[in-house]
């Protein structure tokens, strides 16, 4: 990424990553990223961890890093306090193949029970239409354990369908899914949340529309090594 930015010298960029990169190697990893973007490449950088649950029914915390050269006034988007629940993206009826088999459902329950006894937090995520899901990951195709939709006490829970996953990530209703379920789960789990990235991008465009010479003066943020606790 540094080589690309150095070669093309774009006036702005947006990067996204998992929030744990902030604390990786006691903050050293992010400090290297920050110093490379600012001190080496000369960009003014803004960063914030944002939970996508404000725009989709999914708890998904990601760090957004926005940079400008020359520096410009930038504010991350104002997001609603309360986001949608799963009923906004779930179908009322789905094919039976998405319901967990007795064998898999029993395995997941036993697995969770074993880890609870050991004091660990591993286990499946069983939710209803009124809840917010865990983070959708690329491994969802394996057993769907992180997001299982309850179908009542008399029926095993089910996985999300690929179409429901597309909605969970904020893709438009007419988005085409030309691949297998396995590939769709992997790709949606690796995707960004579309409406959230859109909101950040709009703010970047607003900043680029301003004359950097007349934009409000900015004080560069302290090095992340001293400010990670505040992020």
PDB file of C-alpha atoms in Angstrom:
ATOM      1  CA  UNK A   1       0.000   0.000   0.000  1.00  0.00           C
ATOM      2  CA  UNK A   2       2.834   2.388   0.833  1.00  0.00           C
ATOM      3  CA  UNK A   3       4.440   1.715  -2.569  1.00  0.00           C
ATOM      4  CA  UNK A   4       1.136   2.373  -4.359  1.00  0.00           C
ATOM      5  CA  UNK A   5       0.541   5.626  -2.477  1.00  0.00           C
ATOM      6  CA  UNK A   6       4.125   6.748  -3.078  1.00  0.00           C
ATOM      7  CA  UNK A   7       3.897   6.039  -6.803  1.00  0.00           C
ATOM      8  CA  UNK A   8       0.457   7.481  -7.550  1.00  0.00           C
ATOM      9  CA  UNK A   9       0.356  10.239  -4.897  1.00  0.00           C
ATOM     10  CA  UNK A  10      -3.466  10.320  -4.604  1.00  0.00           C
ATOM     11  CA  UNK A  11      -4.882  13.357  -2.790  1.00  0.00           C
ATOM     12  CA  UNK A  12      -6.836  11.033  -0.494  1.00  0.00           C
ATOM     13  CA  UNK A  13      -7.158   7.389   0.499  1.00  0.00           C
ATOM     14  CA  UNK A  14      -9.341   5.186   2.706  1.00  0.00           C
ATOM     15  CA  UNK A  15      -8.027   2.023   4.391  1.00  0.00           C
ATOM     16  CA  UNK A  16      -9.979  -0.486   6.484  1.00  0.00           C
ATOM     17  CA  UNK A  17      -8.835  -3.250   8.805  1.00  0.00           C
ATOM     18  CA  UNK A  18      -9.842  -5.209  11.892  1.00  0.00           C
ATOM     19  CA  UNK A  19      -9.824  -3.114  15.065  1.00  0.00           C
ATOM     20  CA  UNK A  20      -7.324  -5.428  16.783  1.00  0.00           C
ATOM     21  CA  UNK A  21      -4.575  -4.019  14.591  1.00  0.00           C
ATOM     22  CA  UNK A  22      -4.514  -1.099  17.032  1.00  0.00           C
ATOM     23  CA  UNK A  23      -3.233  -3.265  19.862  1.00  0.00           C
ATOM     24  CA  UNK A  24      -1.226  -5.790  17.830  1.00  0.00           C
ATOM     25  CA  UNK A  25       2.326  -6.198  19.164  1.00  0.00           C
ATOM     26  CA  UNK A  26       1.521  -3.710  21.936  1.00  0.00           C
ATOM     27  CA  UNK A  27       0.655  -1.014  19.430  1.00  0.00           C
ATOM     28  CA  UNK A  28       3.905  -1.234  17.481  1.00  0.00           C
ATOM     29  CA  UNK A  29       2.259  -2.505  14.292  1.00  0.00           C
ATOM     30  CA  UNK A  30      -0.141   0.410  14.052  1.00  0.00           C
ATOM     31  CA  UNK A  31       2.585   2.861  15.017  1.00  0.00           C
ATOM     32  CA  UNK A  32       4.621   1.685  12.014  1.00  0.00           C
ATOM     33  CA  UNK A  33       1.578   2.065   9.752  1.00  0.00           C
ATOM     34  CA  UNK A  34       0.827   5.534  11.111  1.00  0.00           C
ATOM     35  CA  UNK A  35       4.413   6.777  10.845  1.00  0.00           C
ATOM     36  CA  UNK A  36       4.768   5.378   7.332  1.00  0.00           C
ATOM     37  CA  UNK A  37       1.649   7.191   6.159  1.00  0.00           C
ATOM     38  CA  UNK A  38       2.491  10.479   7.901  1.00  0.00           C
ATOM     39  CA  UNK A  39       6.245  10.877   8.331  1.00  0.00           C
ATOM     40  CA  UNK A  40       7.416   8.879   5.304  1.00  0.00           C
ATOM     41  CA  UNK A  41       4.633   9.589   2.788  1.00  0.00           C
ATOM     42  CA  UNK A  42       3.539  12.994   4.067  1.00  0.00           C
ATOM     43  CA  UNK A  43      -0.174  12.381   4.555  1.00  0.00           C
ATOM     44  CA  UNK A  44      -2.356  13.844   7.244  1.00  0.00           C
ATOM     45  CA  UNK A  45      -4.140  10.849   8.757  1.00  0.00           C
ATOM     46  CA  UNK A  46      -7.425  10.410  10.618  1.00  0.00           C
ATOM     47  CA  UNK A  47      -8.526   7.081  12.098  1.00  0.00           C
ATOM     48  CA  UNK A  48     -11.500   5.747  14.001  1.00  0.00           C
ATOM     49  CA  UNK A  49     -12.966   2.390  15.013  1.00  0.00           C
ATOM     50  CA  UNK A  50     -16.562   2.190  13.808  1.00  0.00           C
ATOM     51  CA  UNK A  51     -19.117  -0.508  14.596  1.00  0.00           C
ATOM     52  CA  UNK A  52     -21.213  -1.334  11.534  1.00  0.00           C
ATOM     53  CA  UNK A  53     -24.220  -2.143  13.747  1.00  0.00           C
ATOM     54  CA  UNK A  54     -25.319   1.470  13.287  1.00  0.00           C
ATOM     55  CA  UNK A  55     -26.191   0.739   9.640  1.00  0.00           C
ATOM     56  CA  UNK A  56     -26.624  -3.069   9.461  1.00  0.00           C
ATOM     57  CA  UNK A  57     -27.755  -5.659  12.049  1.00  0.00           C
ATOM     58  CA  UNK A  58     -24.227  -6.915  12.658  1.00  0.00           C
ATOM     59  CA  UNK A  59     -21.697  -6.181  15.389  1.00  0.00           C
ATOM     60  CA  UNK A  60     -18.625  -5.545  13.222  1.00  0.00           C
ATOM     61  CA  UNK A  61     -15.935  -3.215  14.543  1.00  0.00           C
ATOM     62  CA  UNK A  62     -13.386  -2.067  11.987  1.00  0.00           C
ATOM     63  CA  UNK A  63     -10.791   0.688  11.928  1.00  0.00           C
ATOM     64  CA  UNK A  64     -11.012   3.215   9.117  1.00  0.00           C
ATOM     65  CA  UNK A  65      -7.886   5.161   8.201  1.00  0.00           C
ATOM     66  CA  UNK A  66      -8.355   8.238   6.017  1.00  0.00           C
ATOM     67  CA  UNK A  67      -5.448  10.260   4.658  1.00  0.00           C
ATOM     68  CA  UNK A  68      -5.082  13.538   2.744  1.00  0.00           C
ATOM     69  CA  UNK A  69      -2.238  15.299   0.973  1.00  0.00           C
ATOM     70  CA  UNK A  70      -2.288  18.230   1.464  1.00  0.00           C
ATOM     71  CA  UNK A  71      -4.080  18.087   4.792  1.00  0.00           C
ATOM     72  CA  UNK A  72      -7.763  18.976   4.859  1.00  0.00           C
ATOM     73  CA  UNK A  73     -10.509  19.318   7.406  1.00  0.00           C
ATOM     74  CA  UNK A  74     -12.200  15.921   7.781  1.00  0.00           C
ATOM     75  CA  UNK A  75     -14.884  14.542  10.016  1.00  0.00           C
ATOM     76  CA  UNK A  76     -16.069  10.952  10.144  1.00  0.00           C
ATOM     77  CA  UNK A  77     -19.789  10.575   9.386  1.00  0.00           C
ATOM     78  CA  UNK A  78     -22.425  11.038  12.051  1.00  0.00           C
ATOM     79  CA  UNK A  79     -24.093   7.663  12.513  1.00  0.00           C
ATOM     80  CA  UNK A  80     -27.400   6.790  14.187  1.00  0.00           C
ATOM     81  CA  UNK A  81     -27.373   5.573  17.759  1.00  0.00           C
ATOM     82  CA  UNK A  82     -29.706   2.670  17.020  1.00  0.00           C
ATOM     83  CA  UNK A  83     -29.319   0.413  14.001  1.00  0.00           C
ATOM     84  CA  UNK A  84     -31.658  -2.169  12.453  1.00  0.00           C
ATOM     85  CA  UNK A  85     -32.349  -5.657  13.797  1.00  0.00           C
ATOM     86  CA  UNK A  86     -32.030  -8.913  11.872  1.00  0.00           C
ATOM     87  CA  UNK A  87     -35.662  -8.865  10.813  1.00  0.00           C
ATOM     88  CA  UNK A  88     -34.654  -6.191   8.309  1.00  0.00           C
ATOM     89  CA  UNK A  89     -32.550  -8.687   6.322  1.00  0.00           C
ATOM     90  CA  UNK A  90     -34.104 -12.116   7.007  1.00  0.00           C
ATOM     91  CA  UNK A  91     -36.407 -13.967   4.639  1.00  0.00           C
ATOM     92  CA  UNK A  92     -39.665 -15.333   6.037  1.00  0.00           C
ATOM     93  CA  UNK A  93     -39.086 -18.683   4.347  1.00  0.00           C
ATOM     94  CA  UNK A  94     -35.833 -20.366   3.328  1.00  0.00           C
ATOM     95  CA  UNK A  95     -34.981 -23.772   1.836  1.00  0.00           C
ATOM     96  CA  UNK A  96     -34.681 -26.606   4.336  1.00  0.00           C
ATOM     97  CA  UNK A  97     -31.039 -27.204   3.398  1.00  0.00           C
ATOM     98  CA  UNK A  98     -30.016 -24.215   5.542  1.00  0.00           C
ATOM     99  CA  UNK A  99     -31.398 -25.830   8.721  1.00  0.00           C
ATOM    100  CA  UNK A 100     -28.663 -27.546  10.762  1.00  0.00           C
ATOM    101  CA  UNK A 101     -28.710 -31.321  10.849  1.00  0.00           C
ATOM    102  CA  UNK A 102     -29.273 -33.034  14.200  1.00  0.00           C
ATOM    103  CA  UNK A 103     -25.651 -34.202  14.172  1.00  0.00           C
ATOM    104  CA  UNK A 104     -24.160 -30.740  13.564  1.00  0.00           C
ATOM    105  CA  UNK A 105     -26.477 -29.025  16.035  1.00  0.00           C
ATOM    106  CA  UNK A 106     -25.602 -31.545  18.743  1.00  0.00           C
ATOM    107  CA  UNK A 107     -21.910 -31.150  17.998  1.00  0.00           C
ATOM    108  CA  UNK A 108     -22.074 -27.362  18.337  1.00  0.00           C
ATOM    109  CA  UNK A 109     -23.965 -27.605  21.626  1.00  0.00           C
ATOM    110  CA  UNK A 110     -21.459 -30.094  23.048  1.00  0.00           C
ATOM    111  CA  UNK A 111     -18.560 -27.950  21.854  1.00  0.00           C
ATOM    112  CA  UNK A 112     -19.971 -24.858  23.541  1.00  0.00           C
ATOM    113  CA  UNK A 113     -20.701 -26.772  26.735  1.00  0.00           C
ATOM    114  CA  UNK A 114     -17.125 -28.062  26.887  1.00  0.00           C
ATOM    115  CA  UNK A 115     -15.638 -24.603  26.542  1.00  0.00           C
ATOM    116  CA  UNK A 116     -18.045 -23.049  29.043  1.00  0.00           C
ATOM    117  CA  UNK A 117     -16.912 -25.635  31.576  1.00  0.00           C
ATOM    118  CA  UNK A 118     -13.302 -24.639  30.874  1.00  0.00           C
ATOM    119  CA  UNK A 119     -14.114 -20.962  31.340  1.00  0.00           C
ATOM    120  CA  UNK A 120     -13.722 -20.063  27.679  1.00  0.00           C
ATOM    121  CA  UNK A 121     -16.091 -17.955  25.616  1.00  0.00           C
ATOM    122  CA  UNK A 122     -16.154 -20.136  22.519  1.00  0.00           C
ATOM    123  CA  UNK A 123     -19.496 -21.251  21.215  1.00  0.00           C
ATOM    124  CA  UNK A 124     -22.224 -20.656  18.702  1.00  0.00           C
ATOM    125  CA  UNK A 125     -24.191 -17.428  18.343  1.00  0.00           C
ATOM    126  CA  UNK A 126     -27.924 -18.137  18.458  1.00  0.00           C
ATOM    127  CA  UNK A 127     -30.061 -15.095  17.610  1.00  0.00           C
ATOM    128  CA  UNK A 128     -33.663 -14.191  16.841  1.00  0.00           C
ATOM    129  CA  UNK A 129     -35.143 -11.787  14.324  1.00  0.00           C
ATOM    130  CA  UNK A 130     -35.063  -9.022  16.948  1.00  0.00           C
ATOM    131  CA  UNK A 131     -31.341  -9.325  17.670  1.00  0.00           C
ATOM    132  CA  UNK A 132     -28.091  -8.117  16.133  1.00  0.00           C
ATOM    133  CA  UNK A 133     -25.705 -10.746  14.756  1.00  0.00           C
ATOM    134  CA  UNK A 134     -22.092 -11.390  15.553  1.00  0.00           C
ATOM    135  CA  UNK A 135     -19.450 -10.576  12.947  1.00  0.00           C
ATOM    136  CA  UNK A 136     -19.874 -12.521   9.714  1.00  0.00           C
ATOM    137  CA  UNK A 137     -16.535 -14.160   8.902  1.00  0.00           C
ATOM    138  CA  UNK A 138     -15.066 -15.953   5.911  1.00  0.00           C
ATOM    139  CA  UNK A 139     -15.312 -19.260   7.807  1.00  0.00           C
ATOM    140  CA  UNK A 140     -19.100 -19.060   7.922  1.00  0.00           C
ATOM    141  CA  UNK A 141     -19.312 -21.714   5.217  1.00  0.00           C
ATOM    142  CA  UNK A 142     -17.900 -24.344   7.609  1.00  0.00           C
ATOM    143  CA  UNK A 143     -20.746 -24.625  10.118  1.00  0.00           C
ATOM    144  CA  UNK A 144     -22.381 -21.193  10.397  1.00  0.00           C
ATOM    145  CA  UNK A 145     -21.855 -21.277  14.140  1.00  0.00           C
ATOM    146  CA  UNK A 146     -21.233 -17.564  14.675  1.00  0.00           C
ATOM    147  CA  UNK A 147     -24.687 -16.611  13.363  1.00  0.00           C
ATOM    148  CA  UNK A 148     -27.462 -19.166  13.845  1.00  0.00           C
ATOM    149  CA  UNK A 149     -31.062 -18.096  13.384  1.00  0.00           C
ATOM    150  CA  UNK A 150     -33.479 -19.549  15.920  1.00  0.00           C
ATOM    151  CA  UNK A 151     -36.473 -21.401  14.462  1.00  0.00           C
ATOM    152  CA  UNK A 152     -38.168 -22.077  17.777  1.00  0.00           C
ATOM    153  CA  UNK A 153     -37.760 -24.813  20.374  1.00  0.00           C
ATOM    154  CA  UNK A 154     -39.077 -27.592  18.127  1.00  0.00           C
ATOM    155  CA  UNK A 155     -36.720 -27.076  15.207  1.00  0.00           C
ATOM    156  CA  UNK A 156     -32.969 -26.821  14.827  1.00  0.00           C
ATOM    157  CA  UNK A 157     -31.588 -23.354  14.053  1.00  0.00           C
ATOM    158  CA  UNK A 158     -30.483 -22.460  10.566  1.00  0.00           C
ATOM    159  CA  UNK A 159     -27.690 -20.634   8.819  1.00  0.00           C
ATOM    160  CA  UNK A 160     -28.129 -17.416   6.923  1.00  0.00           C
ATOM    161  CA  UNK A 161     -28.598 -17.839   3.202  1.00  0.00           C
ATOM    162  CA  UNK A 162     -26.063 -16.168   0.885  1.00  0.00           C
ATOM    163  CA  UNK A 163     -28.705 -13.582  -0.036  1.00  0.00           C
ATOM    164  CA  UNK A 164     -29.269 -12.777   3.625  1.00  0.00           C
ATOM    165  CA  UNK A 165     -25.500 -12.442   4.036  1.00  0.00           C
ATOM    166  CA  UNK A 166     -25.420  -9.958   1.188  1.00  0.00           C
ATOM    167  CA  UNK A 167     -28.061  -7.874   2.946  1.00  0.00           C
ATOM    168  CA  UNK A 168     -26.191  -8.212   6.247  1.00  0.00           C
ATOM    169  CA  UNK A 169     -23.186  -6.601   4.553  1.00  0.00           C
ATOM    170  CA  UNK A 170     -25.352  -3.881   3.028  1.00  0.00           C
ATOM    171  CA  UNK A 171     -25.265  -4.951  -0.611  1.00  0.00           C
ATOM    172  CA  UNK A 172     -28.174  -3.748  -2.806  1.00  0.00           C
ATOM    173  CA  UNK A 173     -31.148  -6.075  -3.384  1.00  0.00           C
ATOM    174  CA  UNK A 174     -30.225  -6.677  -7.033  1.00  0.00           C
ATOM    175  CA  UNK A 175     -26.613  -7.661  -6.310  1.00  0.00           C
ATOM    176  CA  UNK A 176     -25.843 -10.795  -8.324  1.00  0.00           C
ATOM    177  CA  UNK A 177     -24.418 -13.875  -6.593  1.00  0.00           C
ATOM    178  CA  UNK A 178     -23.056 -16.052  -9.433  1.00  0.00           C
ATOM    179  CA  UNK A 179     -20.954 -18.360  -7.234  1.00  0.00           C
ATOM    180  CA  UNK A 180     -21.605 -21.354  -4.989  1.00  0.00           C
ATOM    181  CA  UNK A 181     -22.875 -20.948  -1.426  1.00  0.00           C
ATOM    182  CA  UNK A 182     -19.403 -21.753  -0.075  1.00  0.00           C
ATOM    183  CA  UNK A 183     -17.713 -19.078  -2.185  1.00  0.00           C
ATOM    184  CA  UNK A 184     -20.477 -16.587  -1.428  1.00  0.00           C
ATOM    185  CA  UNK A 185     -20.053 -17.086   2.334  1.00  0.00           C
ATOM    186  CA  UNK A 186     -16.293 -16.620   2.019  1.00  0.00           C
ATOM    187  CA  UNK A 187     -16.579 -13.488  -0.080  1.00  0.00           C
ATOM    188  CA  UNK A 188     -19.291 -11.782   1.987  1.00  0.00           C
ATOM    189  CA  UNK A 189     -17.384 -12.630   5.170  1.00  0.00           C
ATOM    190  CA  UNK A 190     -14.305 -10.895   3.742  1.00  0.00           C
ATOM    191  CA  UNK A 191     -16.209  -7.892   2.449  1.00  0.00           C
ATOM    192  CA  UNK A 192     -16.618  -4.410   3.848  1.00  0.00           C
ATOM    193  CA  UNK A 193     -20.027  -3.127   4.936  1.00  0.00           C
ATOM    194  CA  UNK A 194     -21.078  -1.235   1.822  1.00  0.00           C
ATOM    195  CA  UNK A 195     -23.266   1.562   3.295  1.00  0.00           C
ATOM    196  CA  UNK A 196     -20.666   2.321   5.966  1.00  0.00           C
ATOM    197  CA  UNK A 197     -17.854   2.669   3.433  1.00  0.00           C
ATOM    198  CA  UNK A 198     -20.179   4.805   1.320  1.00  0.00           C
ATOM    199  CA  UNK A 199     -20.772   7.194   4.218  1.00  0.00           C
ATOM    200  CA  UNK A 200     -17.036   7.501   4.872  1.00  0.00           C
ATOM    201  CA  UNK A 201     -16.366   8.048   1.155  1.00  0.00           C
ATOM    202  CA  UNK A 202     -18.957  10.828   0.977  1.00  0.00           C
ATOM    203  CA  UNK A 203     -17.166  12.631   3.810  1.00  0.00           C
ATOM    204  CA  UNK A 204     -13.878  12.251   1.946  1.00  0.00           C
ATOM    205  CA  UNK A 205     -15.457  13.807  -1.155  1.00  0.00           C
ATOM    206  CA  UNK A 206     -16.773  16.700   0.919  1.00  0.00           C
ATOM    207  CA  UNK A 207     -13.260  17.302   2.218  1.00  0.00           C
ATOM    208  CA  UNK A 208     -11.733  17.136  -1.256  1.00  0.00           C
ATOM    209  CA  UNK A 209     -14.276  19.705  -2.466  1.00  0.00           C
ATOM    210  CA  UNK A 210     -12.871  22.237  -0.004  1.00  0.00           C
ATOM    211  CA  UNK A 211      -9.905  24.425  -0.828  1.00  0.00           C
ATOM    212  CA  UNK A 212      -7.083  23.163   1.426  1.00  0.00           C
ATOM    213  CA  UNK A 213      -5.764  26.706   1.694  1.00  0.00           C
ATOM    214  CA  UNK A 214      -8.987  27.953   3.268  1.00  0.00           C
ATOM    215  CA  UNK A 215      -9.907  24.848   5.267  1.00  0.00           C
ATOM    216  CA  UNK A 216      -9.780  25.171   9.062  1.00  0.00           C
ATOM    217  CA  UNK A 217      -6.281  24.702  10.416  1.00  0.00           C
ATOM    218  CA  UNK A 218      -5.692  21.290  11.928  1.00  0.00           C
ATOM    219  CA  UNK A 219      -3.463  20.053  14.714  1.00  0.00           C
ATOM    220  CA  UNK A 220      -1.820  16.764  13.815  1.00  0.00           C
ATOM    221  CA  UNK A 221      -2.884  13.904  16.056  1.00  0.00           C
ATOM    222  CA  UNK A 222      -0.254  12.610  18.482  1.00  0.00           C
ATOM    223  CA  UNK A 223       1.591   9.451  17.609  1.00  0.00           C
ATOM    224  CA  UNK A 224      -0.667   6.386  18.095  1.00  0.00           C
ATOM    225  CA  UNK A 225       1.946   5.011  20.471  1.00  0.00           C
ATOM    226  CA  UNK A 226       0.756   7.625  22.975  1.00  0.00           C
ATOM    227  CA  UNK A 227      -2.877   7.825  21.953  1.00  0.00           C
ATOM    228  CA  UNK A 228      -3.991   4.233  21.378  1.00  0.00           C
ATOM    229  CA  UNK A 229      -5.756   4.159  24.707  1.00  0.00           C
ATOM    230  CA  UNK A 230      -7.965   7.020  23.547  1.00  0.00           C
ATOM    231  CA  UNK A 231      -8.912   5.408  20.237  1.00  0.00           C
TER     232      UNK A 231
END
